mmCIF file of C-alpha atoms in Angstrom:
data_model
loop_
_atom_site.group_PDB
_atom_site.id
_atom_site.type_symbol
_atom_site.label_atom_id
_atom_site.label_comp_id
_atom_site.label_asym_id
_atom_site.label_seq_id
_atom_site.Cartn_x
_atom_site.Cartn_y
_atom_site.Cartn_z
ATOM 1 C CA MET A 1 102.696 106.118 59.206
ATOM 2 C CA SER A 2 104.007 102.619 58.638
ATOM 3 C CA ASP A 3 101.994 101.040 61.496
ATOM 4 C CA GLY A 4 98.668 102.169 59.949
ATOM 5 C CA THR A 5 97.879 104.929 62.449
ATOM 6 C CA ILE A 6 97.117 108.399 61.198
ATOM 7 C CA LYS A 7 98.870 111.318 62.818
ATOM 8 C CA ALA A 8 96.646 114.386 63.139
ATOM 9 C CA PRO A 9 98.940 117.417 63.405
ATOM 10 C CA ILE A 10 96.034 119.776 63.971
ATOM 11 C CA LEU A 11 95.402 118.171 67.373
ATOM 12 C CA GLY A 12 98.692 119.363 68.866
ATOM 13 C CA ASP A 13 100.278 122.751 69.384
ATOM 14 C CA LYS A 14 97.086 124.507 70.495
ATOM 15 C CA HIS A 15 97.242 128.019 71.961
ATOM 16 C CA TYR A 16 93.822 128.591 73.482
ATOM 17 C CA ALA A 17 94.933 131.586 75.543
ATOM 18 C CA ASP A 18 96.151 133.502 72.468
ATOM 19 C CA ALA A 19 93.995 136.250 71.025
ATOM 20 C CA SER A 20 92.345 135.664 67.677
ATOM 21 C CA VAL A 21 94.165 136.968 64.619
ATOM 22 C CA PHE A 22 90.890 138.091 63.026
ATOM 23 C CA ARG A 23 89.490 141.024 65.005
ATOM 24 C CA PRO A 24 85.768 141.804 64.635
ATOM 25 C CA GLU A 25 86.445 145.528 64.906
ATOM 26 C CA THR A 26 88.705 145.419 61.839
ATOM 27 C CA MET A 27 86.226 143.415 59.792
ATOM 28 C CA LEU A 28 83.389 145.794 60.703
ATOM 29 C CA ARG A 29 85.428 148.927 60.042
ATOM 30 C CA GLU A 30 86.355 147.754 56.552
ATOM 31 C CA SER A 31 82.834 146.608 55.738
ATOM 32 C CA ALA A 32 81.344 149.919 56.880
ATOM 33 C CA ARG A 33 83.939 151.864 54.881
ATOM 34 C CA GLN A 34 83.417 149.853 51.699
ATOM 35 C CA ARG A 35 79.626 150.005 51.973
ATOM 36 C CA ARG A 36 79.564 153.641 53.201
ATOM 37 C CA LEU A 37 77.476 152.799 56.258
ATOM 38 C CA PRO A 38 76.814 155.283 59.058
ATOM 39 C CA GLY A 39 78.445 154.637 62.420
ATOM 40 C CA VAL A 40 75.212 153.699 64.193
ATOM 41 C CA PRO A 41 75.516 151.257 67.114
ATOM 42 C CA VAL A 42 73.270 148.211 67.175
ATOM 43 C CA PRO A 43 70.641 147.842 69.916
ATOM 44 C CA GLU A 44 71.974 146.797 73.316
ATOM 45 C CA VAL A 45 69.844 143.617 73.214
ATOM 46 C CA CYS A 46 70.069 141.400 70.144
ATOM 47 C CA LEU A 47 68.797 137.981 69.124
ATOM 48 C CA LEU A 48 70.287 135.300 66.915
ATOM 49 C CA ASP A 49 67.453 133.671 64.989
ATOM 50 C CA PRO A 50 69.023 130.791 63.027
ATOM 51 C CA ASP A 51 65.783 129.698 61.332
ATOM 52 C CA GLY A 52 64.647 133.231 60.461
ATOM 53 C CA ASP A 53 61.206 132.727 62.020
ATOM 54 C CA ILE A 54 61.341 135.879 64.145
ATOM 55 C CA THR A 55 62.526 138.014 61.241
ATOM 56 C CA ARG A 56 59.784 136.692 58.939
ATOM 57 C CA LEU A 57 57.148 137.361 61.610
ATOM 58 C CA LEU A 58 58.376 140.938 62.105
ATOM 59 C CA ARG A 59 58.267 141.565 58.366
ATOM 60 C CA ARG A 60 54.754 140.105 58.043
ATOM 61 C CA GLN A 61 53.626 142.362 60.879
ATOM 62 C CA ARG A 62 55.475 145.317 59.313
ATOM 63 C CA ARG A 63 57.261 145.882 62.626
ATOM 64 C CA GLY A 64 60.871 145.336 61.567
ATOM 65 C CA ARG A 65 63.217 147.555 59.596
ATOM 66 C CA ALA A 66 66.779 147.074 58.388
ATOM 67 C CA HIS A 67 69.357 148.454 60.810
ATOM 68 C CA PRO A 68 71.238 151.204 58.919
ATOM 69 C CA GLY A 69 74.660 150.662 60.503
ATOM 70 C CA TRP A 70 74.971 146.863 60.835
ATOM 71 C CA ALA A 71 78.228 146.277 58.970
ATOM 72 C CA CYS A 72 78.521 142.480 58.976
ATOM 73 C CA PHE A 73 79.362 141.355 55.416
ATOM 74 C CA HIS A 74 77.367 138.132 55.716
ATOM 75 C CA THR A 75 74.110 138.974 57.498
ATOM 76 C CA CYS A 76 71.371 141.577 57.782
ATOM 77 C CA MET A 77 69.909 142.909 61.004
ATOM 78 C CA THR A 78 66.233 143.592 61.523
ATOM 79 C CA GLU A 79 65.529 146.158 64.233
ATOM 80 C CA PHE A 80 62.226 146.490 66.053
ATOM 81 C CA ARG A 81 60.770 148.048 69.178
ATOM 82 C CA GLU A 82 59.137 146.016 71.957
ATOM 83 C CA GLU A 83 57.859 147.496 75.224
ATOM 84 C CA GLY A 84 59.865 150.675 74.709
ATOM 85 C CA ARG A 85 63.157 148.902 73.933
ATOM 86 C CA ASP A 86 64.965 148.645 70.599
ATOM 87 C CA LEU A 87 65.965 145.077 69.749
ATOM 88 C CA GLY A 88 68.021 143.686 66.889
ATOM 89 C CA VAL A 89 67.573 140.303 65.207
ATOM 90 C CA VAL A 90 70.140 138.595 62.996
ATOM 91 C CA SER A 91 68.683 135.616 61.203
ATOM 92 C CA CYS A 92 70.273 132.640 59.482
ATOM 93 C CA ALA A 93 73.474 132.571 61.549
ATOM 94 C CA VAL A 94 73.623 128.777 61.512
ATOM 95 C CA GLY A 95 76.369 126.682 63.080
ATOM 96 C CA ALA A 96 78.618 127.450 65.999
ATOM 97 C CA PRO A 97 81.614 128.918 64.099
ATOM 98 C CA PHE A 98 79.456 131.342 62.100
ATOM 99 C CA SER A 99 77.291 132.225 65.101
ATOM 100 C CA VAL A 100 80.418 133.092 67.096
ATOM 101 C CA LEU A 101 81.692 135.314 64.279
ATOM 102 C CA VAL A 102 78.361 137.154 64.222
ATOM 103 C CA ALA A 103 78.251 137.350 68.045
ATOM 104 C CA GLU A 104 81.732 138.884 68.181
ATOM 105 C CA GLN A 105 80.693 141.482 65.619
ATOM 106 C CA LEU A 106 77.484 142.241 67.534
ATOM 107 C CA PHE A 107 79.410 142.911 70.755
ATOM 108 C CA ALA A 108 81.938 145.053 68.869
ATOM 109 C CA SER A 109 78.973 147.043 67.472
ATOM 110 C CA GLY A 110 77.343 147.907 70.810
ATOM 111 C CA CYS A 111 75.349 144.805 71.789
ATOM 112 C CA GLN A 112 75.409 144.185 75.551
ATOM 113 C CA LEU A 113 73.160 141.118 75.761
ATOM 114 C CA LEU A 114 72.865 138.468 73.050
ATOM 115 C CA ILE A 115 70.133 135.840 73.113
ATOM 116 C CA SER A 116 70.476 132.902 70.765
ATOM 117 C CA VAL A 117 67.110 131.369 69.968
ATOM 118 C CA SER A 118 67.503 127.852 68.667
ATOM 119 C CA SER A 119 66.091 124.378 68.730
ATOM 120 C CA SER A 120 67.423 120.865 68.742
ATOM 121 C CA GLY A 121 66.459 117.284 69.086
ATOM 122 C CA LYS A 122 66.228 115.806 72.560
ATOM 123 C CA LEU A 123 69.608 116.273 74.214
ATOM 124 C CA ALA A 124 68.993 114.232 77.372
ATOM 125 C CA PRO A 125 66.380 111.664 78.374
ATOM 126 C CA TRP A 126 65.209 113.711 81.367
ATOM 127 C CA LEU A 127 64.303 116.763 79.243
ATOM 128 C CA ARG A 128 60.639 117.316 78.406
ATOM 129 C CA PRO A 129 59.242 118.960 75.268
ATOM 130 C CA ARG A 130 59.481 122.765 75.478
ATOM 131 C CA ASP A 131 62.160 122.706 78.182
ATOM 132 C CA PHE A 132 64.713 125.503 77.870
ATOM 133 C CA ILE A 133 68.465 125.118 78.202
ATOM 134 C CA LEU A 134 70.581 128.106 79.169
ATOM 135 C CA ILE A 135 74.181 127.824 77.961
ATOM 136 C CA ASP A 136 76.557 129.710 80.219
ATOM 137 C CA GLU A 137 79.965 128.865 78.770
ATOM 138 C CA ALA A 138 81.633 127.548 75.638
ATOM 139 C CA LEU A 139 85.000 126.185 74.626
ATOM 140 C CA ARG A 140 87.095 127.858 71.938
ATOM 141 C CA ASP A 141 88.519 125.697 69.179
ATOM 142 C CA GLU A 142 88.877 126.132 65.466
ATOM 143 C CA GLY A 143 85.307 125.123 64.707
ATOM 144 C CA THR A 144 84.237 122.623 62.120
ATOM 145 C CA SER A 145 87.068 120.232 61.340
ATOM 146 C CA TYR A 146 87.865 116.545 61.198
ATOM 147 C CA HIS A 147 88.158 116.208 64.958
#
């Protein structure tokens, strides 16, 4: 613009109530078809392990196995049993946009409860080392961008 300000068209005309154009069910169906995967639901309880520490531990202990029906193109799921319950772990889902994509696919595949295990620097001065933060809501936007 002539006055030196920059107009950011991406900031206007938002439609937060609209459904996403990319449906996880469609992505999973096509991935499973192309890879000839069996229609096996994922465990009802799954974990996101962005650093891969849990997955590496399970492999070292020879407790984890690849889930045969996890159809996500971009990740692998390690399944294991703990106290009589099957659990699934998806590692290396790093960053909010990618984690949301994986989470949507997990819920479309049979997950009922998703636990995201993560870490961060100190977020507030009143937090102590090893404090836990439980996130109970999130805002939808287009993810990583200039704003």
